[in-house]
PDB file of C-alpha atoms and ligand atoms in Angstrom:
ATOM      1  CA  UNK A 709       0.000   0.000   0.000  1.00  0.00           C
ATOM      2  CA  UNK A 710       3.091   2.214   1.065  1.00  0.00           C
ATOM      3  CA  UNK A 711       4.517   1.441  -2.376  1.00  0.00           C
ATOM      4  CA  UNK A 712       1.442   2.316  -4.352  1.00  0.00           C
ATOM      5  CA  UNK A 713       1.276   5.527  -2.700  1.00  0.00           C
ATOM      6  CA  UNK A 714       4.659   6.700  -3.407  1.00  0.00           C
ATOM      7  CA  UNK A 715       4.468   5.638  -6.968  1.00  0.00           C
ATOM      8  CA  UNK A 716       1.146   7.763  -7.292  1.00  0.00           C
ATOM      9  CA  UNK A 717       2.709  10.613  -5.738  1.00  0.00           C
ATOM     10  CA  UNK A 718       5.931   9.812  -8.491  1.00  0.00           C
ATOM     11  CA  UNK A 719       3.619   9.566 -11.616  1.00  0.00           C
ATOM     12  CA  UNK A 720       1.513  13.242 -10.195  1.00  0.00           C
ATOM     13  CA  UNK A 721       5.427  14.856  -9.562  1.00  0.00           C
ATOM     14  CA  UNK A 722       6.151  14.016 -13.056  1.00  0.00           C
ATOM     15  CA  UNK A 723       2.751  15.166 -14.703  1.00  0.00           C
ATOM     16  CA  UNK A 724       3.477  18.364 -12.910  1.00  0.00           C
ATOM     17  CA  UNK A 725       6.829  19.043 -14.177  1.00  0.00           C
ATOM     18  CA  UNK A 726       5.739  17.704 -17.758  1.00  0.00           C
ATOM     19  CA  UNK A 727       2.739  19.785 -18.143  1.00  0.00           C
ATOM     20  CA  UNK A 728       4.749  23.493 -17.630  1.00  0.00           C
ATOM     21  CA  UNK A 729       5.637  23.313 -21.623  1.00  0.00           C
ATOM     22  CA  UNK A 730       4.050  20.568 -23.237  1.00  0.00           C
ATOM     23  CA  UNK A 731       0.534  19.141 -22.876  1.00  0.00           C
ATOM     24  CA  UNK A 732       0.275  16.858 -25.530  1.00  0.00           C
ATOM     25  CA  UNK A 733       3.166  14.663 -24.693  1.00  0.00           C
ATOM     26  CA  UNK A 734       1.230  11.927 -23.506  1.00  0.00           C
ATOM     27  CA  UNK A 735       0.116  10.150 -26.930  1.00  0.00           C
ATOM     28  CA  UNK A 736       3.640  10.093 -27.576  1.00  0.00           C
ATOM     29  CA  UNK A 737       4.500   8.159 -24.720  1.00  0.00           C
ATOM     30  CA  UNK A 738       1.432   5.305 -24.448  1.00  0.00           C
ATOM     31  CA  UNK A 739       2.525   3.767 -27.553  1.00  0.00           C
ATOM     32  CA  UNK A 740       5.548   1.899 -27.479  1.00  0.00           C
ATOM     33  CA  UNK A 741       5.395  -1.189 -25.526  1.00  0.00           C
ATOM     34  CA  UNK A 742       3.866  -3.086 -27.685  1.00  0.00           C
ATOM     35  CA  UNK A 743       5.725  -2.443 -30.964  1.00  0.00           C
ATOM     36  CA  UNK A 744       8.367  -5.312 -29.676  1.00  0.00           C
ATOM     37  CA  UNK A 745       5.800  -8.126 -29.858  1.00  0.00           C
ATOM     38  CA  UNK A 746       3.673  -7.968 -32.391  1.00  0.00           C
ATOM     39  CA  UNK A 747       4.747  -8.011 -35.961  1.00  0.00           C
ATOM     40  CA  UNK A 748       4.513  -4.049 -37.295  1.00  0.00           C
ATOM     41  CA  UNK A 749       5.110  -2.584 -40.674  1.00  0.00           C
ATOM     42  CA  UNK A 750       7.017   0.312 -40.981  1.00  0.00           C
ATOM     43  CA  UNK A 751       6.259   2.687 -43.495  1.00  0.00           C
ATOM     44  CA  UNK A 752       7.050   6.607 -44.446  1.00  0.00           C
ATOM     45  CA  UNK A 753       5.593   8.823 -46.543  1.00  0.00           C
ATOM     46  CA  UNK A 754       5.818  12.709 -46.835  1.00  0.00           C
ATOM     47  CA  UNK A 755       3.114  15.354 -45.135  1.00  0.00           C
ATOM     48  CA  UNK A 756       2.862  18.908 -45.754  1.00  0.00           C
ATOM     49  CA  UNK A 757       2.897  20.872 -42.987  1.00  0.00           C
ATOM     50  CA  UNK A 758       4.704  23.737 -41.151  1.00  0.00           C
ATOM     51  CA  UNK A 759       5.756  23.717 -37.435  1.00  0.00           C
ATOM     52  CA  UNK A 760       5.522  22.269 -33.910  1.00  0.00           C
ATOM     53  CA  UNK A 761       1.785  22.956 -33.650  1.00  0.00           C
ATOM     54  CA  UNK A 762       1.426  20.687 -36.806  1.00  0.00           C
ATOM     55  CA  UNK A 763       3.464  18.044 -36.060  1.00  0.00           C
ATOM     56  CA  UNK A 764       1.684  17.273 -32.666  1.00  0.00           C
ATOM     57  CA  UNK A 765      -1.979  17.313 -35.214  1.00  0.00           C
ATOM     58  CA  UNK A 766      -0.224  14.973 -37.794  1.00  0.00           C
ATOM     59  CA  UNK A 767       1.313  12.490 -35.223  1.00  0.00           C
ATOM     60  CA  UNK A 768      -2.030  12.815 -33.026  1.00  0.00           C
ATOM     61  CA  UNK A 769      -3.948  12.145 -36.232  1.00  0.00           C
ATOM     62  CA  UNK A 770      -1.632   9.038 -37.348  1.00  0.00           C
ATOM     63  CA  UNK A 771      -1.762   7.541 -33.828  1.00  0.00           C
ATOM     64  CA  UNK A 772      -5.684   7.868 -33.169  1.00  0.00           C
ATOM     65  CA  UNK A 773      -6.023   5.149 -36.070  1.00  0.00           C
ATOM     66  CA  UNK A 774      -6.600   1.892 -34.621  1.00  0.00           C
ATOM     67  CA  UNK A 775      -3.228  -0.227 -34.982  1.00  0.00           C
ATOM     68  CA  UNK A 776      -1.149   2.469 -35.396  1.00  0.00           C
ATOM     69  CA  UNK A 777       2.143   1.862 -32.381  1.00  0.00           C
ATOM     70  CA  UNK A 778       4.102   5.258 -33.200  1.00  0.00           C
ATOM     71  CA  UNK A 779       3.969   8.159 -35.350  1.00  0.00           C
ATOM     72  CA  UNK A 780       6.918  10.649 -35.894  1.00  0.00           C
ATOM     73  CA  UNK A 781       6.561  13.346 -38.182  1.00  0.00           C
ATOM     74  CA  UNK A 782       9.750  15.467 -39.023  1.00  0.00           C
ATOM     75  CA  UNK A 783       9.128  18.781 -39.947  1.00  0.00           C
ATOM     76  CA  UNK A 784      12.278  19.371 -41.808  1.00  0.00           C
ATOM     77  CA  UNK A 785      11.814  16.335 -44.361  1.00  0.00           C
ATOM     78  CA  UNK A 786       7.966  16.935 -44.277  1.00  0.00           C
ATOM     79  CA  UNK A 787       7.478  13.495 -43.925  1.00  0.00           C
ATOM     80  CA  UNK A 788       6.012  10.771 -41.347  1.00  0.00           C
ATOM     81  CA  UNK A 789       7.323   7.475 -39.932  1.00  0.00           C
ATOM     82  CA  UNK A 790       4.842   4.893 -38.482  1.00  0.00           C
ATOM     83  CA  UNK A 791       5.075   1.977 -37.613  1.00  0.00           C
ATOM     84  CA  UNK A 792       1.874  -0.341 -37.286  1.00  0.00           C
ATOM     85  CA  UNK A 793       0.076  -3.506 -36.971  1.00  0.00           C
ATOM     86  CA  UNK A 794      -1.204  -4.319 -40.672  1.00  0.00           C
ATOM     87  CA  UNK A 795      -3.685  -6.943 -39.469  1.00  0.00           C
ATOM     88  CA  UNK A 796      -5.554  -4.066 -37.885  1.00  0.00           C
ATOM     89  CA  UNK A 797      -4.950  -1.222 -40.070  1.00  0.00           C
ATOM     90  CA  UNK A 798      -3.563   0.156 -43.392  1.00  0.00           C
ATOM     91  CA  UNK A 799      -1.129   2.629 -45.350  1.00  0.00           C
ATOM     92  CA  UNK A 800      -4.634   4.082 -46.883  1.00  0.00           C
ATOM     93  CA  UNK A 801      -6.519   4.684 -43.419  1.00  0.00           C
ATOM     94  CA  UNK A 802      -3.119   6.444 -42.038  1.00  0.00           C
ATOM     95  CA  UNK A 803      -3.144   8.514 -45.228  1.00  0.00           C
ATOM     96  CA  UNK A 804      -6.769   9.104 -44.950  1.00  0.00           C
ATOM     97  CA  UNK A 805      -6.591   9.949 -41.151  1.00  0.00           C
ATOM     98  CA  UNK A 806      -3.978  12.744 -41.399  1.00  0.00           C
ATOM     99  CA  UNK A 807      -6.203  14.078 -44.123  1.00  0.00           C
ATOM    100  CA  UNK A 808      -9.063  14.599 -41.938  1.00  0.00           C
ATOM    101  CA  UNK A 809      -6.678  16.437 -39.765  1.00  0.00           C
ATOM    102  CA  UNK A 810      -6.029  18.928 -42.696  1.00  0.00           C
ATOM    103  CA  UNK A 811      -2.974  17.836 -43.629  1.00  0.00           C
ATOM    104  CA  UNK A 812      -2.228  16.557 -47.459  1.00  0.00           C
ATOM    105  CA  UNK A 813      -0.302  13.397 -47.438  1.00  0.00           C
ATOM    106  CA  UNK A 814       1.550  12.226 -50.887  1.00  0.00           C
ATOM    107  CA  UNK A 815      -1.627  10.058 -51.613  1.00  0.00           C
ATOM    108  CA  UNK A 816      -4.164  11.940 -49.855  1.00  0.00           C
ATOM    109  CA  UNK A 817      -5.349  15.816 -49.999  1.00  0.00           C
ATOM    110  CA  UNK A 818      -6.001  17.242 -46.574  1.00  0.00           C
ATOM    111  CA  UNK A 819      -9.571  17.823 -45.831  1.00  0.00           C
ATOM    112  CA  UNK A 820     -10.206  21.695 -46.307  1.00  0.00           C
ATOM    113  CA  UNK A 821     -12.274  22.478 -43.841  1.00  0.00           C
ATOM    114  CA  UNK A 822      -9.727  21.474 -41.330  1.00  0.00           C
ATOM    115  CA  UNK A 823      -7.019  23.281 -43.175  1.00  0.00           C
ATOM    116  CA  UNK A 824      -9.239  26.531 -42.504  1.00  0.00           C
ATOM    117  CA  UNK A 825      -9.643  25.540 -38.934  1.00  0.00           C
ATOM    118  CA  UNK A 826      -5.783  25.089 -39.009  1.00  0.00           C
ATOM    119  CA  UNK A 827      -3.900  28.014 -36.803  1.00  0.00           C
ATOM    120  CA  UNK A 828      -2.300  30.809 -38.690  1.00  0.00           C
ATOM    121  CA  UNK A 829       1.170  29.705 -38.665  1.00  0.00           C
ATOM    122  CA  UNK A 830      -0.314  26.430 -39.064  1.00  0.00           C
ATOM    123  CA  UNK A 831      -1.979  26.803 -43.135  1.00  0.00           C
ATOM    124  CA  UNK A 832       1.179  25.343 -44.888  1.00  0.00           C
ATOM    125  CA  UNK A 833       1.727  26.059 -48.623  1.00  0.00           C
ATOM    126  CA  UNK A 834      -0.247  23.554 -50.931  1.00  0.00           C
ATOM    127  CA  UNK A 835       2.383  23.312 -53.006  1.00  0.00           C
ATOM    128  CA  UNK A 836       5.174  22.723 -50.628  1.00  0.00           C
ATOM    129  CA  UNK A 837       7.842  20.144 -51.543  1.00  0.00           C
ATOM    130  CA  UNK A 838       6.837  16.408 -49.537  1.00  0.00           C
ATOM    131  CA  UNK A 839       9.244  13.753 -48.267  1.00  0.00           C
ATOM    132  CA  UNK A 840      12.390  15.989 -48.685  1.00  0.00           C
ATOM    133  CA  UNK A 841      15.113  13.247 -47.667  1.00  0.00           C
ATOM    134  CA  UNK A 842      17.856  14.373 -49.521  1.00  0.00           C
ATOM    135  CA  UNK A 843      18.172  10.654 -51.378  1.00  0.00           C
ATOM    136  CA  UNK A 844      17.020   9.777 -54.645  1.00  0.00           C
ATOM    137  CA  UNK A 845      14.849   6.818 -54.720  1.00  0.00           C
ATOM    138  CA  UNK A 846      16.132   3.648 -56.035  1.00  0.00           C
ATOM    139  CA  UNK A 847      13.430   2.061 -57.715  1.00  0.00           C
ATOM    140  CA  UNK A 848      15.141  -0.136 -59.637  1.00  0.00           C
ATOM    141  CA  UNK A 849      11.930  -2.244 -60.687  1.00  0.00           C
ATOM    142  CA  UNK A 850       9.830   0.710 -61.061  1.00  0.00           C
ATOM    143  CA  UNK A 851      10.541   0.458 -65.041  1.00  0.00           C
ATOM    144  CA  UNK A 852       8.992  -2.678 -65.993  1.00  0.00           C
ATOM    145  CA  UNK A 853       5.592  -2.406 -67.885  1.00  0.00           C
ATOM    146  CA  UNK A 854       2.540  -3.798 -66.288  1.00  0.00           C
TER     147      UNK A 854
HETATM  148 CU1  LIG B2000       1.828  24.301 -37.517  1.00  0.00          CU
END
């Protein structure tokens, strides 16, 4: 009983120290236990998008799909990393998810009357460049005719 007491009073020190800057940091933390077990697919793909505020509405978009263990969007390379469990979800609903947020994905255009509802700094250029990782895809069988 002592024990459970001091570990509540640990976890409510914490979420007071956390919560000064951030308060969206726990969907980022919920999600990674389980990645080890199962079998996940790992899959990246680029996002428009502009800034912190954005990042924390992609990755919050990506991770409220059903499956979905992590979701890290860098806002440098405008593009997204997640990793999930393909017997319970798929590339399409991620795509379609961060849509619905407002954001276009490379497959996907972002729902527009989210983009509106988007904050200033927040309404990224439609025709900004996606999945900026420096590397040239190597496609190698991409030229064969179907
Ligand atoms: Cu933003």
């Amino acid at each position: 009983m002592k024990k459970l007491i001091l570990s509540i009073a640990v976890i409510a020190a914490l979420g007071v120290t956390s919560c000064k800057n951030e308060t969206k940091k726990e969907t980022e933390t919920t999600t990674t236990e389980m990645s080890e077990v199962m079998a996940m697919t790992d899959l990246s793909f680029g996002v428009r998008g502009n800034c912190g505020m954005c990042k924390s509405t992609i990755e919050k978009a990506a991770n409220g799909v059903e499956g979905v263990a992590s979701a890290n969007w860098d806002v440098d390379k405008k593009k997204i990393d997640v990793t999930f469990d393909d017997t319970k979800t798929d590339a399409m609903a991620i795509h379609k998810a961060i849509a619905a947020s407002g954001y276009d994905t490379e497959k996907v255009a972002g729902d527009e009357e989210a983009y509106e509802g988007l904050p200033g700094c927040c309404k990224y250029d439609h025709d900004m460049m996606m999945n900026q990782s420096g590397e040239t895809k190597s496609d190698d069988h991409s030229d064969h005719d179907h």
